mmCIF file of C-alpha atoms and ligand atoms in Angstrom:
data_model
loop_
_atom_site.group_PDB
_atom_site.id
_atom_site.type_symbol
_atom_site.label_atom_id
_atom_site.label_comp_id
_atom_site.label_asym_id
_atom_site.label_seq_id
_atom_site.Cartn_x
_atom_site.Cartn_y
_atom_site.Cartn_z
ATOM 1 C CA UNK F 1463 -32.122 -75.321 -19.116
ATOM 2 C CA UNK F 1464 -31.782 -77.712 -21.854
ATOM 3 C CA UNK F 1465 -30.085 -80.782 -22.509
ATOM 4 C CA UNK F 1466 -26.331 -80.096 -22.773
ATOM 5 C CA UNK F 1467 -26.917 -76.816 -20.659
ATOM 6 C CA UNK F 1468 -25.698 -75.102 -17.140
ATOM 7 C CA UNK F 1469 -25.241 -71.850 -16.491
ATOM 8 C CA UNK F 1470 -23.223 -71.387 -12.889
ATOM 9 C CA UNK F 1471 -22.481 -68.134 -11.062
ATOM 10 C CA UNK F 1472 -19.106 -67.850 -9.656
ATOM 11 C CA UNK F 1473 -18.139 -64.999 -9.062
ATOM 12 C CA UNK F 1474 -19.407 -61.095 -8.198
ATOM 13 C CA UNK F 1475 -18.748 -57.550 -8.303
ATOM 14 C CA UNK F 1476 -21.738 -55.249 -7.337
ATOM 15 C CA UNK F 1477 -24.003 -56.250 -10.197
ATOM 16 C CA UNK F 1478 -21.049 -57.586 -11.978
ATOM 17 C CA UNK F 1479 -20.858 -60.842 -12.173
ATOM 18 C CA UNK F 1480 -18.872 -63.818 -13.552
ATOM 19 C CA UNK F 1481 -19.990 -67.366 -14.660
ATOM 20 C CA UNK F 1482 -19.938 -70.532 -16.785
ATOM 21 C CA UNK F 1483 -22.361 -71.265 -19.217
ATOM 22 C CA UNK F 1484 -21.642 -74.972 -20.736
ATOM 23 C CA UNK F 1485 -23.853 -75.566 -23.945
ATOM 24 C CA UNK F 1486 -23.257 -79.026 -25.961
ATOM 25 C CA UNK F 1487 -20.214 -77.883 -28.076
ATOM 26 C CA UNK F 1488 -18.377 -76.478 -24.983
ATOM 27 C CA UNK F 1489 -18.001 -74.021 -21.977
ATOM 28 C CA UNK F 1490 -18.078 -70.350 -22.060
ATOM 29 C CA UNK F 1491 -16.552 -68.343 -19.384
ATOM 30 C CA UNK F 1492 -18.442 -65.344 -18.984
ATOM 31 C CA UNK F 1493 -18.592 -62.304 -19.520
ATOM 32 C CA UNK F 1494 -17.489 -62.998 -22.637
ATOM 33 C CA UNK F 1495 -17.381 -61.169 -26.360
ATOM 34 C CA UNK F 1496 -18.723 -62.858 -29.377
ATOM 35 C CA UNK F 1497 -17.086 -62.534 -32.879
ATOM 36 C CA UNK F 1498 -19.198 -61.787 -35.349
ATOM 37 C CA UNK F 1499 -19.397 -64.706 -38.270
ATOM 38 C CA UNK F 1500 -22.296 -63.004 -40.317
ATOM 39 C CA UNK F 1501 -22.312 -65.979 -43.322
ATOM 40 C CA UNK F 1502 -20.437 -68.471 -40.523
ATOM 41 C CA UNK F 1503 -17.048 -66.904 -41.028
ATOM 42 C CA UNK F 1504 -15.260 -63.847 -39.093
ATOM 43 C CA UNK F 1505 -14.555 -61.389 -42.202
ATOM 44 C CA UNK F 1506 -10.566 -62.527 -43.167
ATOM 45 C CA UNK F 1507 -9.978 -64.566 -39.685
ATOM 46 C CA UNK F 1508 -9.564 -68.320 -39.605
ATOM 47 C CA UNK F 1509 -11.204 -70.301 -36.895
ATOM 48 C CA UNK F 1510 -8.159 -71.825 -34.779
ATOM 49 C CA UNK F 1511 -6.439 -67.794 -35.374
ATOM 50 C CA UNK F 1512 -9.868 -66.755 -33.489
ATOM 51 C CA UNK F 1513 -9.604 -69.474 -31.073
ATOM 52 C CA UNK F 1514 -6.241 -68.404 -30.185
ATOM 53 C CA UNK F 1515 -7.427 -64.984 -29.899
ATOM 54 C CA UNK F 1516 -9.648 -66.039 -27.031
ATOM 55 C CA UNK F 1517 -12.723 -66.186 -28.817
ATOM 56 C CA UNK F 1518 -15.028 -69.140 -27.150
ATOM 57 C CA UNK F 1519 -18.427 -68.644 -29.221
ATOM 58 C CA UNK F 1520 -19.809 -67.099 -32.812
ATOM 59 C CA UNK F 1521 -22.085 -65.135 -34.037
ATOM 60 C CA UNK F 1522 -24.138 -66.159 -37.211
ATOM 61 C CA UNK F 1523 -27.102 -64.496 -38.054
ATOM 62 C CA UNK F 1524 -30.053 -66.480 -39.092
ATOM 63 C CA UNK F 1525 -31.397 -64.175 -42.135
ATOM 64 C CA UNK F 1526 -28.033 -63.853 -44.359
ATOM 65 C CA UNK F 1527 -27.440 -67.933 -43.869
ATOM 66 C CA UNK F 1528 -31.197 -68.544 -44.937
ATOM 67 C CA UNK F 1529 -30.339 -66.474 -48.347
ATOM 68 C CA UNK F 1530 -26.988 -67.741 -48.819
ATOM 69 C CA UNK F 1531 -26.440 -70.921 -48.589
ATOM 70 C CA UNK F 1532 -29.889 -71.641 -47.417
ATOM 71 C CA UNK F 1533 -29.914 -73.708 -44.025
ATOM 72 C CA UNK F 1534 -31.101 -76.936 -46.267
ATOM 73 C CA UNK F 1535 -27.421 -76.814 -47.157
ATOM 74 C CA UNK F 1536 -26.016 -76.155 -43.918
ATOM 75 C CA UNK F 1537 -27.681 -78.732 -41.971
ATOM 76 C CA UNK F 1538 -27.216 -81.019 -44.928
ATOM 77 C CA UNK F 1539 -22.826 -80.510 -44.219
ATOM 78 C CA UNK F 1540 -23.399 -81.404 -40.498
ATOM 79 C CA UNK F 1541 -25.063 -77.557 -39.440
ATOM 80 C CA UNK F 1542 -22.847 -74.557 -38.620
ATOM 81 C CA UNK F 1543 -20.236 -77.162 -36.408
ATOM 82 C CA UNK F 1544 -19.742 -79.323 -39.649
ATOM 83 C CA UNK F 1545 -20.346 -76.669 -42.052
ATOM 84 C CA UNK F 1546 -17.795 -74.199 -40.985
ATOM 85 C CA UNK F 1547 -14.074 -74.769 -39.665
ATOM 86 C CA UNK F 1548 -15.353 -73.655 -35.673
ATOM 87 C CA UNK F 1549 -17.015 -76.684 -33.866
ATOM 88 C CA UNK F 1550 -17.615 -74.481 -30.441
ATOM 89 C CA UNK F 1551 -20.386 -72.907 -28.889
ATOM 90 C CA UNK F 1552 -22.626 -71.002 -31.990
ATOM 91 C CA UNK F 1553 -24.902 -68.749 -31.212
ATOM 92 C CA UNK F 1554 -27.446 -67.737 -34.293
ATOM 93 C CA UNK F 1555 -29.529 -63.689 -34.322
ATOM 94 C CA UNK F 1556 -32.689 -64.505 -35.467
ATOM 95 C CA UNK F 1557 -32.730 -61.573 -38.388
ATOM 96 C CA UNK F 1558 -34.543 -58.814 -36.012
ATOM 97 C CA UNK F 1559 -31.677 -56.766 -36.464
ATOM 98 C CA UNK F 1560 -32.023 -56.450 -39.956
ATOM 99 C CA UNK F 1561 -35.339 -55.222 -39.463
ATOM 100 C CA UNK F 1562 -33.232 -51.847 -38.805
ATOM 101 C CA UNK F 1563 -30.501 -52.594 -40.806
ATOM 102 C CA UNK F 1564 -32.151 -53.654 -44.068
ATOM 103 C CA UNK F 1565 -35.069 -51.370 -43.471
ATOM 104 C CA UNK F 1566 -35.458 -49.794 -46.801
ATOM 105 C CA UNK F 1567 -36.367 -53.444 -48.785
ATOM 106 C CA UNK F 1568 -38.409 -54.960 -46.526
ATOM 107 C CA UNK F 1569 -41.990 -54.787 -45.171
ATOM 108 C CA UNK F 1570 -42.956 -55.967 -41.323
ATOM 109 C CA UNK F 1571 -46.207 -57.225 -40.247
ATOM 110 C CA UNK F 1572 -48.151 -59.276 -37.427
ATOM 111 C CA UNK F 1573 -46.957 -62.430 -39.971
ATOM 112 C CA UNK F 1574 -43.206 -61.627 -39.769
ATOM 113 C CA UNK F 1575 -41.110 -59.564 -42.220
ATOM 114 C CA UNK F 1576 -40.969 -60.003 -45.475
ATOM 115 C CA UNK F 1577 -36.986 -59.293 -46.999
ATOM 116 C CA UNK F 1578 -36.466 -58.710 -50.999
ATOM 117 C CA UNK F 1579 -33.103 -59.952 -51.591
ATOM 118 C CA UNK F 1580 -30.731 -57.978 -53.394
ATOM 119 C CA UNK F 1581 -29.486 -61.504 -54.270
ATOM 120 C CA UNK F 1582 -32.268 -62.598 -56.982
ATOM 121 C CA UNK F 1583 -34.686 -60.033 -56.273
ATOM 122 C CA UNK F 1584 -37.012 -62.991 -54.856
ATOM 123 C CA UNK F 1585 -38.760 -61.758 -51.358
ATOM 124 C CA UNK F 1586 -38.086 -64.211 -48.055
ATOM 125 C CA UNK F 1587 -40.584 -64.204 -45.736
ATOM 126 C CA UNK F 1588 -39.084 -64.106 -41.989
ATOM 127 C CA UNK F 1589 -41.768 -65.447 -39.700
ATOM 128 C CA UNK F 1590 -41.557 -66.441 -35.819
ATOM 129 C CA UNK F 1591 -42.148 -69.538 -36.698
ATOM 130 C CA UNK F 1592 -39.307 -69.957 -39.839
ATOM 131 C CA UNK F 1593 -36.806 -68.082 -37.797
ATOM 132 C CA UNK F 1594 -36.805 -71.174 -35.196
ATOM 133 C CA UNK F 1595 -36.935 -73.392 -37.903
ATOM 134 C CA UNK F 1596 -34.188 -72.093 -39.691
ATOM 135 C CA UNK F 1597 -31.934 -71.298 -36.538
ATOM 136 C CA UNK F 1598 -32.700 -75.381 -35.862
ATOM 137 C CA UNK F 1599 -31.552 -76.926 -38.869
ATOM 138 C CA UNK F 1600 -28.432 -74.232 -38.856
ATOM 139 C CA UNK F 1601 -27.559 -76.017 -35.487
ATOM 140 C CA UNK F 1602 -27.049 -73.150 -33.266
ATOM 141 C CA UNK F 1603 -26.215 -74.048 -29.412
ATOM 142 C CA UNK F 1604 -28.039 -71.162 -28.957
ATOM 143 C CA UNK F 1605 -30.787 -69.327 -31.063
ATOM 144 C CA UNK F 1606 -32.479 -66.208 -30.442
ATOM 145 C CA UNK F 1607 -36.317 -65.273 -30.587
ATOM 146 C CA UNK F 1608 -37.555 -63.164 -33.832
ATOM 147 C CA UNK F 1609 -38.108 -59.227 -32.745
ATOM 148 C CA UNK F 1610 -39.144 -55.972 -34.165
ATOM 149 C CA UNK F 1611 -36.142 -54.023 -33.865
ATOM 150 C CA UNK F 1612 -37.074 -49.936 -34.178
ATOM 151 C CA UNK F 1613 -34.582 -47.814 -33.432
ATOM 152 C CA UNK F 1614 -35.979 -45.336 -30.780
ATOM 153 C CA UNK F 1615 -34.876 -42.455 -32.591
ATOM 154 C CA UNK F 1616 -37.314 -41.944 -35.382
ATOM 155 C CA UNK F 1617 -40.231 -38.768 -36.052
ATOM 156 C CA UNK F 1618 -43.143 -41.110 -35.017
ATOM 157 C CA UNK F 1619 -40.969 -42.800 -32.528
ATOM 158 C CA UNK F 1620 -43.246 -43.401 -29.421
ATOM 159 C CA UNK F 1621 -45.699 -44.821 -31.551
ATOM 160 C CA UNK F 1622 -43.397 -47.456 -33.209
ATOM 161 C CA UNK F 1623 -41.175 -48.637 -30.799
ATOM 162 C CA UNK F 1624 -44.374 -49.262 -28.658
ATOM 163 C CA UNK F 1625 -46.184 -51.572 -30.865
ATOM 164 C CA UNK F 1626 -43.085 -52.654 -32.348
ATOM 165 C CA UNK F 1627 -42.327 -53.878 -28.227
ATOM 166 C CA UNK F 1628 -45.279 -55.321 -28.112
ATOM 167 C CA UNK F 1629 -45.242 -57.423 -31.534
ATOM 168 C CA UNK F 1630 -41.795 -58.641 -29.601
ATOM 169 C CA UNK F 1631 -43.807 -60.152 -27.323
ATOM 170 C CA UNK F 1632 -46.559 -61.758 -29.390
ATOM 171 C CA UNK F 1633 -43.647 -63.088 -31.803
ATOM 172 C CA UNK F 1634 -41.423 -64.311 -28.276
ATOM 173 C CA UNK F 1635 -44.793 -66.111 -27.648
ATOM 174 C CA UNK F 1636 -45.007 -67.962 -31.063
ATOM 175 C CA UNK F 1637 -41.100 -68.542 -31.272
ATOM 176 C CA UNK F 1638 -41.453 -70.422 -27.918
ATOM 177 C CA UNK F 1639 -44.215 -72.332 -28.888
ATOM 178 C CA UNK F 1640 -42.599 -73.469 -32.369
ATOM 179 C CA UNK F 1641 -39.141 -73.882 -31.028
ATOM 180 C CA UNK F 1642 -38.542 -77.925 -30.262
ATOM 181 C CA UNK F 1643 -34.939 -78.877 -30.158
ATOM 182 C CA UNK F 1644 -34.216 -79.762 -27.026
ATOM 183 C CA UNK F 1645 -30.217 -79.121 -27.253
ATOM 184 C CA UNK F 1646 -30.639 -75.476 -28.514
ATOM 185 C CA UNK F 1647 -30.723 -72.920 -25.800
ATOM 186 C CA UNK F 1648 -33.870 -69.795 -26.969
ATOM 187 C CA UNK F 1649 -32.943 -66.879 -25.454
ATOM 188 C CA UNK F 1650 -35.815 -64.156 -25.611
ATOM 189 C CA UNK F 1651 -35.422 -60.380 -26.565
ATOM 190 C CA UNK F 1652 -36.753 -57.217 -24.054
ATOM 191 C CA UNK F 1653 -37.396 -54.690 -26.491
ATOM 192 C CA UNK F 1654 -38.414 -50.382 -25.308
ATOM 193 C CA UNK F 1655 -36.715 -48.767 -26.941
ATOM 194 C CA UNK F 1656 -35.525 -45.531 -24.696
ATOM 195 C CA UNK F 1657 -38.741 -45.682 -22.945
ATOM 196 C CA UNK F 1658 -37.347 -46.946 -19.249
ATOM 197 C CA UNK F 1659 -41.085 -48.060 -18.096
ATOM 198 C CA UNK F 1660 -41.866 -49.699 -21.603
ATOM 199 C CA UNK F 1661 -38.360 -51.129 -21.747
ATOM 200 C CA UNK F 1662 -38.814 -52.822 -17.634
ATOM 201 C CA UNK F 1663 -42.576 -54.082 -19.108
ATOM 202 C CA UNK F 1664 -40.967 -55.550 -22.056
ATOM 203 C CA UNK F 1665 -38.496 -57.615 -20.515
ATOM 204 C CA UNK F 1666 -41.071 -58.722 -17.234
ATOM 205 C CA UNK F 1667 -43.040 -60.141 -19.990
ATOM 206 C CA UNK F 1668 -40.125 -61.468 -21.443
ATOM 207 C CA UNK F 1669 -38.959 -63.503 -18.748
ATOM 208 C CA UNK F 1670 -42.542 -64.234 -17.991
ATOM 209 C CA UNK F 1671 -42.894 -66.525 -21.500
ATOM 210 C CA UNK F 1672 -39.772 -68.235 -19.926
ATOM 211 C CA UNK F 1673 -36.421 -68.340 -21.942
ATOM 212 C CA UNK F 1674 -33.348 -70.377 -21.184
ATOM 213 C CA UNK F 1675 -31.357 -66.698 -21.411
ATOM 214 C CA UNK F 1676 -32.322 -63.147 -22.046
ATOM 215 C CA UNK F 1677 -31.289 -60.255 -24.478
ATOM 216 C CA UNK F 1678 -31.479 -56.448 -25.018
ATOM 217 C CA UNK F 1679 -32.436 -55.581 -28.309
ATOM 218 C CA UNK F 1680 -32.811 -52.215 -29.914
ATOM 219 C CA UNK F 1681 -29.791 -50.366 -27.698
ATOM 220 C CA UNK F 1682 -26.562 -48.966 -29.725
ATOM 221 C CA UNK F 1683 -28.858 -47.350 -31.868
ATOM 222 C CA UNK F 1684 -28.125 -43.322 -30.812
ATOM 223 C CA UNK F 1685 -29.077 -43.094 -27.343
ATOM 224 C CA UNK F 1686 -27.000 -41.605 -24.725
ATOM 225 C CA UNK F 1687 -24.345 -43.692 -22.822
ATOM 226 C CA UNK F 1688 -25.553 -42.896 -19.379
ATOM 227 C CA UNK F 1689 -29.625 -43.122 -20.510
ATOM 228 C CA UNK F 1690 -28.561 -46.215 -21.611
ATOM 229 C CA UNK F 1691 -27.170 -47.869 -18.408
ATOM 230 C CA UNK F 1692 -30.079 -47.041 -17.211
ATOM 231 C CA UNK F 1693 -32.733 -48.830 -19.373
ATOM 232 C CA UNK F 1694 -30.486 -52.073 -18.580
ATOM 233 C CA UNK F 1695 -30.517 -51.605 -15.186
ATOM 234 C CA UNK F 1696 -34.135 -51.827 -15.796
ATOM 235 C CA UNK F 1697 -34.791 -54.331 -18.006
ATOM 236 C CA UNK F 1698 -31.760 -56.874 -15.918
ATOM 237 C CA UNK F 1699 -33.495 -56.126 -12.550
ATOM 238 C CA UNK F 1700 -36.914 -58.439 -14.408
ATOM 239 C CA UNK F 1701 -34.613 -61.415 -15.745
ATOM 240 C CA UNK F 1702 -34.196 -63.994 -13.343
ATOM 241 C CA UNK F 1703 -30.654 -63.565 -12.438
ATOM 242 C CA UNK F 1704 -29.799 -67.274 -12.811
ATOM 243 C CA UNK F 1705 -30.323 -66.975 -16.625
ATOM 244 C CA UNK F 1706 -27.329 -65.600 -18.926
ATOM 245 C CA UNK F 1707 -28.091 -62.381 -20.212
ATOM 246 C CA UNK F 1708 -26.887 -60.679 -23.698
ATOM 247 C CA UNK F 1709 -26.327 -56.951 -24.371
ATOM 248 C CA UNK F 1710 -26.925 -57.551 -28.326
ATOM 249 C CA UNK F 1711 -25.088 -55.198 -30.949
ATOM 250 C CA UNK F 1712 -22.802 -53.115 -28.427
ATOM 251 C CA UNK F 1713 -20.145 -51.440 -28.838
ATOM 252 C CA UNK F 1714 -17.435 -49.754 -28.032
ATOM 253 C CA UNK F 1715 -14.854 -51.022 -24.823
ATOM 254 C CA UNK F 1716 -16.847 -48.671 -22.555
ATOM 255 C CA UNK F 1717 -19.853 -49.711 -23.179
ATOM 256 C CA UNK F 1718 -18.705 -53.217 -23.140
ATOM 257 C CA UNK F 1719 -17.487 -52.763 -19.306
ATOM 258 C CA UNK F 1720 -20.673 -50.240 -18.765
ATOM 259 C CA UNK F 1721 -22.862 -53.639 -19.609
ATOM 260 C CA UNK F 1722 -20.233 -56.134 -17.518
ATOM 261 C CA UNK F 1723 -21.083 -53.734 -14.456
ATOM 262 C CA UNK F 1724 -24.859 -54.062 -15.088
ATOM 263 C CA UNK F 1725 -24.554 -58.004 -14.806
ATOM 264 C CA UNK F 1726 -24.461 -58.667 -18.734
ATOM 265 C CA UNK F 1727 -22.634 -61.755 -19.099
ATOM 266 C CA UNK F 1728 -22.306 -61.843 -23.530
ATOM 267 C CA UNK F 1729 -21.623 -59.236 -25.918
ATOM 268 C CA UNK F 1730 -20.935 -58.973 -29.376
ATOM 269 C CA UNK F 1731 -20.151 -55.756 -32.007
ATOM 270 C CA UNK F 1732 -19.475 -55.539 -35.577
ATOM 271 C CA UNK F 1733 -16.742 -52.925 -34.581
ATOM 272 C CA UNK F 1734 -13.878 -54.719 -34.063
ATOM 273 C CA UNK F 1735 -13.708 -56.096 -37.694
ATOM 274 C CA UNK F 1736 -15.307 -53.006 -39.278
ATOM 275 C CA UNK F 1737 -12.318 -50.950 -37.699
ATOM 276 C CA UNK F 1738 -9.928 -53.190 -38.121
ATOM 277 C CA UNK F 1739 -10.803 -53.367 -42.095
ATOM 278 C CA UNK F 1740 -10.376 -49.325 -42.106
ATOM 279 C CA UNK F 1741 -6.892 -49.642 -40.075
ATOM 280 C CA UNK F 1742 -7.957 -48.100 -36.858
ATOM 281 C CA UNK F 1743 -6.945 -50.293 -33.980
ATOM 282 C CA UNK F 1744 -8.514 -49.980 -30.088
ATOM 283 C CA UNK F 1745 -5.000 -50.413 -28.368
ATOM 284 C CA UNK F 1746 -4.146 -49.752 -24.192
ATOM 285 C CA UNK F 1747 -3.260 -45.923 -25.505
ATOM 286 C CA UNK F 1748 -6.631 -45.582 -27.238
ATOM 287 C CA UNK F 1749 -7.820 -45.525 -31.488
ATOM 288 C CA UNK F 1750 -4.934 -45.209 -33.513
ATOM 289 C CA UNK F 1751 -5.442 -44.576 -37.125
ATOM 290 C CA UNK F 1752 -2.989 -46.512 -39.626
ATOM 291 C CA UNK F 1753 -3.821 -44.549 -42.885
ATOM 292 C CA UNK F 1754 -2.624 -41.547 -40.648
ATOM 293 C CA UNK F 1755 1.006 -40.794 -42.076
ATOM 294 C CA UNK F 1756 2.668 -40.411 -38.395
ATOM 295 C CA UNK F 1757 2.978 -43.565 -38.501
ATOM 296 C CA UNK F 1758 4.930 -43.969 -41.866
ATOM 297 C CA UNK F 1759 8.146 -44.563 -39.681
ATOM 298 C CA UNK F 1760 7.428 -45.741 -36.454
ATOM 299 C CA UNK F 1761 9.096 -48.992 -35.512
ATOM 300 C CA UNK F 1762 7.312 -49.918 -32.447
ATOM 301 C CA UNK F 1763 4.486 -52.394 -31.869
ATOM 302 C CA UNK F 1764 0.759 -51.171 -32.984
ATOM 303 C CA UNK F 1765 0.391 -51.931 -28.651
ATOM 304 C CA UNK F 1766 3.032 -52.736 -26.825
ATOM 305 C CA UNK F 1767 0.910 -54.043 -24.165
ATOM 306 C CA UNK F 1768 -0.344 -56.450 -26.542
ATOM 307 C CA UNK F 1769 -0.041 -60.168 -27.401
ATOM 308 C CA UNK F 1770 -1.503 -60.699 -30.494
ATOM 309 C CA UNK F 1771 0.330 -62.071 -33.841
ATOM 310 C CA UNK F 1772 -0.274 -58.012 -35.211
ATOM 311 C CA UNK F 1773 1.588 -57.066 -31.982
ATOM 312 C CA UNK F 1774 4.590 -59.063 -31.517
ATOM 313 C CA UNK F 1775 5.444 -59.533 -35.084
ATOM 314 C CA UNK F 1776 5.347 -56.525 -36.647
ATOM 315 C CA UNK F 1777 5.491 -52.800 -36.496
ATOM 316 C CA UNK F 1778 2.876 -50.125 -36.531
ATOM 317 C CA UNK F 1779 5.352 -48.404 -39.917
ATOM 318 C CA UNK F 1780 4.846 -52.084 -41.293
ATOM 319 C CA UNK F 1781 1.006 -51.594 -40.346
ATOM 320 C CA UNK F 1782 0.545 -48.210 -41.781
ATOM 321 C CA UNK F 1783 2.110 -49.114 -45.476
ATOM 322 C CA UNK F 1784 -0.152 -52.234 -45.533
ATOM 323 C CA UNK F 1785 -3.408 -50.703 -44.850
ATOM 324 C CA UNK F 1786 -2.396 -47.803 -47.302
ATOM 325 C CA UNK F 1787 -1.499 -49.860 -49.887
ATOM 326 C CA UNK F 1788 -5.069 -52.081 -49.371
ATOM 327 C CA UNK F 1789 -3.178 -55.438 -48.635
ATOM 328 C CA UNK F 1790 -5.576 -57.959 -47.055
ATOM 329 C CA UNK F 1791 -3.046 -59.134 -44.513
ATOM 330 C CA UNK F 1792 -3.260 -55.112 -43.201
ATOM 331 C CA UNK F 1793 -6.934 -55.731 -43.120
ATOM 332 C CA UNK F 1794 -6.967 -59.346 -41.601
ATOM 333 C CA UNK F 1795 -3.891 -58.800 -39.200
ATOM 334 C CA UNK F 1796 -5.760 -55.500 -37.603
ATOM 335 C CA UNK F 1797 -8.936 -57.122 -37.179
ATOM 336 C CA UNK F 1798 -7.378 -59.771 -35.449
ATOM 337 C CA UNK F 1799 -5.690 -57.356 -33.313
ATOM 338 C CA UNK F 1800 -9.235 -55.698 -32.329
ATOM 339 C CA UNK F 1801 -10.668 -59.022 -31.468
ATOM 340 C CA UNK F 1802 -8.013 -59.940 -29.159
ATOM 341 C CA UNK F 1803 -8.053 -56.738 -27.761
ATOM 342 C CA UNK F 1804 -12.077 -57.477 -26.999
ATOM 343 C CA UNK F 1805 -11.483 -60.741 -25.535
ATOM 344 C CA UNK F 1806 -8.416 -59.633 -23.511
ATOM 345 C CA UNK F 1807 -10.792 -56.804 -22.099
ATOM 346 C CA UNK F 1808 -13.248 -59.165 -21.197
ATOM 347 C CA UNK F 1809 -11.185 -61.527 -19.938
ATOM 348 C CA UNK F 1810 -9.430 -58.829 -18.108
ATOM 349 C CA UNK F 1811 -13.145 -58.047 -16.348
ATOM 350 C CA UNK F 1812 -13.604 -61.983 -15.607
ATOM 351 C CA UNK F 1813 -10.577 -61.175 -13.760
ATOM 352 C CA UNK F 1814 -11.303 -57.902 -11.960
ATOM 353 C CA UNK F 1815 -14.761 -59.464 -10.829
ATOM 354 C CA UNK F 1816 -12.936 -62.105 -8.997
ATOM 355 C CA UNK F 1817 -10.691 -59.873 -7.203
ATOM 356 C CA UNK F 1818 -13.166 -57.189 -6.668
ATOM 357 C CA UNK F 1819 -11.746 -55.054 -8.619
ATOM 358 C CA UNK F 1820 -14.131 -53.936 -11.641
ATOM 359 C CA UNK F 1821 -14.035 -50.397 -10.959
ATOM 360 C CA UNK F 1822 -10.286 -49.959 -11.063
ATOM 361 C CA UNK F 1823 -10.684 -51.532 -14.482
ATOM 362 C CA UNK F 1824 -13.343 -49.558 -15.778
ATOM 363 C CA UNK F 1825 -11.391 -46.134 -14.794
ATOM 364 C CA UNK F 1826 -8.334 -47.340 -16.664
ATOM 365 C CA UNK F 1827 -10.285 -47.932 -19.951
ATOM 366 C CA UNK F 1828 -12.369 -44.446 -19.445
ATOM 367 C CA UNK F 1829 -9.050 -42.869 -19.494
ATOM 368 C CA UNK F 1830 -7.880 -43.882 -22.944
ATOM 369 C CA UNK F 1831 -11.014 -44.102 -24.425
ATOM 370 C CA UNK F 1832 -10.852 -41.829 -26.565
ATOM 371 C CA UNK F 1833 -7.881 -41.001 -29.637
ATOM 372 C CA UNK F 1834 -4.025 -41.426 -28.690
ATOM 373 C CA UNK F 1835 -2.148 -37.991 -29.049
ATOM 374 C CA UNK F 1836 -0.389 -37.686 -31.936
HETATM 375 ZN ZN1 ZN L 3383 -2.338 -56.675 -30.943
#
């Protein structure tokens, strides 16, 4: 580990387990779920409203900050601590993602990737070696080595996720050799796609480079729940098990307790926000949909079982005539909502794996996973 750095063990459940992971901008009780900041902000949430939500570490990502502002300017204003209103833990993706996400304007090869911004139509080359400088001067406690996301459902996929796995692993090899700042934890990516023996090779190579932490990439991306489990399994049973390990991009409350029983100790998911900005709220009773007009009269709490400002200050008729009338505070306040309701679930498993009781958990969220009754 680096300077700044421990990562203890304290606690298990089966593979479960739950932990403390100190970087140099504070300690992180794990499992935990990270809010996603995209451009260093959480869409409509204000840092000390995320902090009392629970929140304990952010997600930048590494591309979208190099276009706009450029990390020149970020380092310049004291990095993403003085830049931005949240002086915790930061944790910066190093723009793989976008590989699948920005697919259609950009080209990949052994280099890096080359992006054409929408921006000013100039094109930003993304190499291994300008990811971890970028992700440096940004000031991340933690960055993230540069992958080839391909998402393992595609015609020629075989083909594509394999050498797209084993790029990973040439790129993991140049991002560790470039990467120099001693308090900045690099956590490397196992890559596999669905491929269970690709996916296990991927992330024994992984660990074999040597991270401070370790990440699967490329899952989420329309693969089935239970094949899914299973490709962690294999890919967590080649990290050293003293290193925190991420479950990057996923997902839905399920999944999220799915990965906390496979030993995953971070998370984050655009879903909470992107929900929360449509009105549909993940509650104890399961999604409930605000534009729906059953709620148009209903004077009781979005969740009664929750504590968040959404919760115990307002009703779900209140709720249901913001979001169809397209106020921001319907959008902000329901987002908020969701990310509590993350962090409470997580914190709720930090729990459970203390008392040994992760399974009783995990059947309670199965059953209202899916829509309330109307
Ligand atoms: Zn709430």
């Amino acid at each position: 580990m680096r300077v700044g750095f421990s990562f203890t063990l304290e606690a298990s459940d089966g593979a479960a387990r739950s932990g403390k992971l100190v970087t140099p901008h504070g300690a992180i009780e794990t499992p935990t779920f990270m809010p996603v900041a995209t451009y260093g902000a959480v869409r409509g949430v204000a840092p000390n409203e995320l902090r009392n939500a629970g929140a304990q570490i952010l997600l930048a990502n590494t591309y979208h900050l190099h276009e706009r502002p450029g990390e020149a300017c970020v380092e310049k204003l004291g990095g993403l601590h003085g830049f931005t209103g949240w002086n915790g833990p930061w944790l910066t993706d190093s723009g793989g993602f976008q590989i699948t996400s920005l697919a259609d304007r950009l080209d990949v090869d052994e280099r890096g990737v080359a992006f054409r911004s929408p921006l000013d139509g100039r094109t930003r080359l993304l190499t291994p070696e300008s990811a971890m400088a970028i992700q440096q001067a940004l000031g991340a406690d933690v960055a993230m080595a540069l992958d080839e996301c391909q998402p393992a459902r595609t015609a020629d996929a075989d083909l594509r996720v394999r050498a797209a796995t084993e790029r990973s692993l040439r790129w993991a090899e140049r991002c560790r050799a470039a990467h120099s700042c001693p308090e900045q934890a690099l956590f490397g990516i196992a890559q596999g796609g669905s491929d269970e023996a690709l996916r296990r090779a991927s992330a024994r190579a992984t660990a074999a480079i040597g991270f401070d932490g370790y990440a699967h990439g490329g899952l989420g991306l329309g693969e089935e729940r239970a094949a899914r489990s299973d490709l962690i399994a294999a890919a967590q049973a080649e990290f050293p098990a003293a290193a925190p390990r991420y479950l990057m991009g996923l997902g839905r409350p399920v999944d999220l307790l799915d990965g906390v029983a496979a030993g995953i100790d971070l998370f984050d998911c655009v879903l909470p926000t992107r929900h929360g900005r449509h009105g549909v709220l993940f509650t104890s009773r399961g999604l409930l949909r605000f534009k729906n007009a059953r709620f148009r009269e209903d004077p009781d709490p979005p969740d009664p079982k929750c504590d968040c400002p959404l919760c115990t200050g307002y009703s779900r008729a209140y709720l249901a005539h913001l979001v169809r009338s397209g106020e921001a505070l319907g959008a902000r306040l329901a987002s908020l909502h969701n990310l509590r309701f993350y962090l409470r679930l997580l914190e709720r498993a930090r729990v459970a794996i203390a008392a040994g009781s992760l399974a009783a958990l995990r059947a309670e969220v199965e059953a209202s996973a899916g829509e309330e009754a109307p």
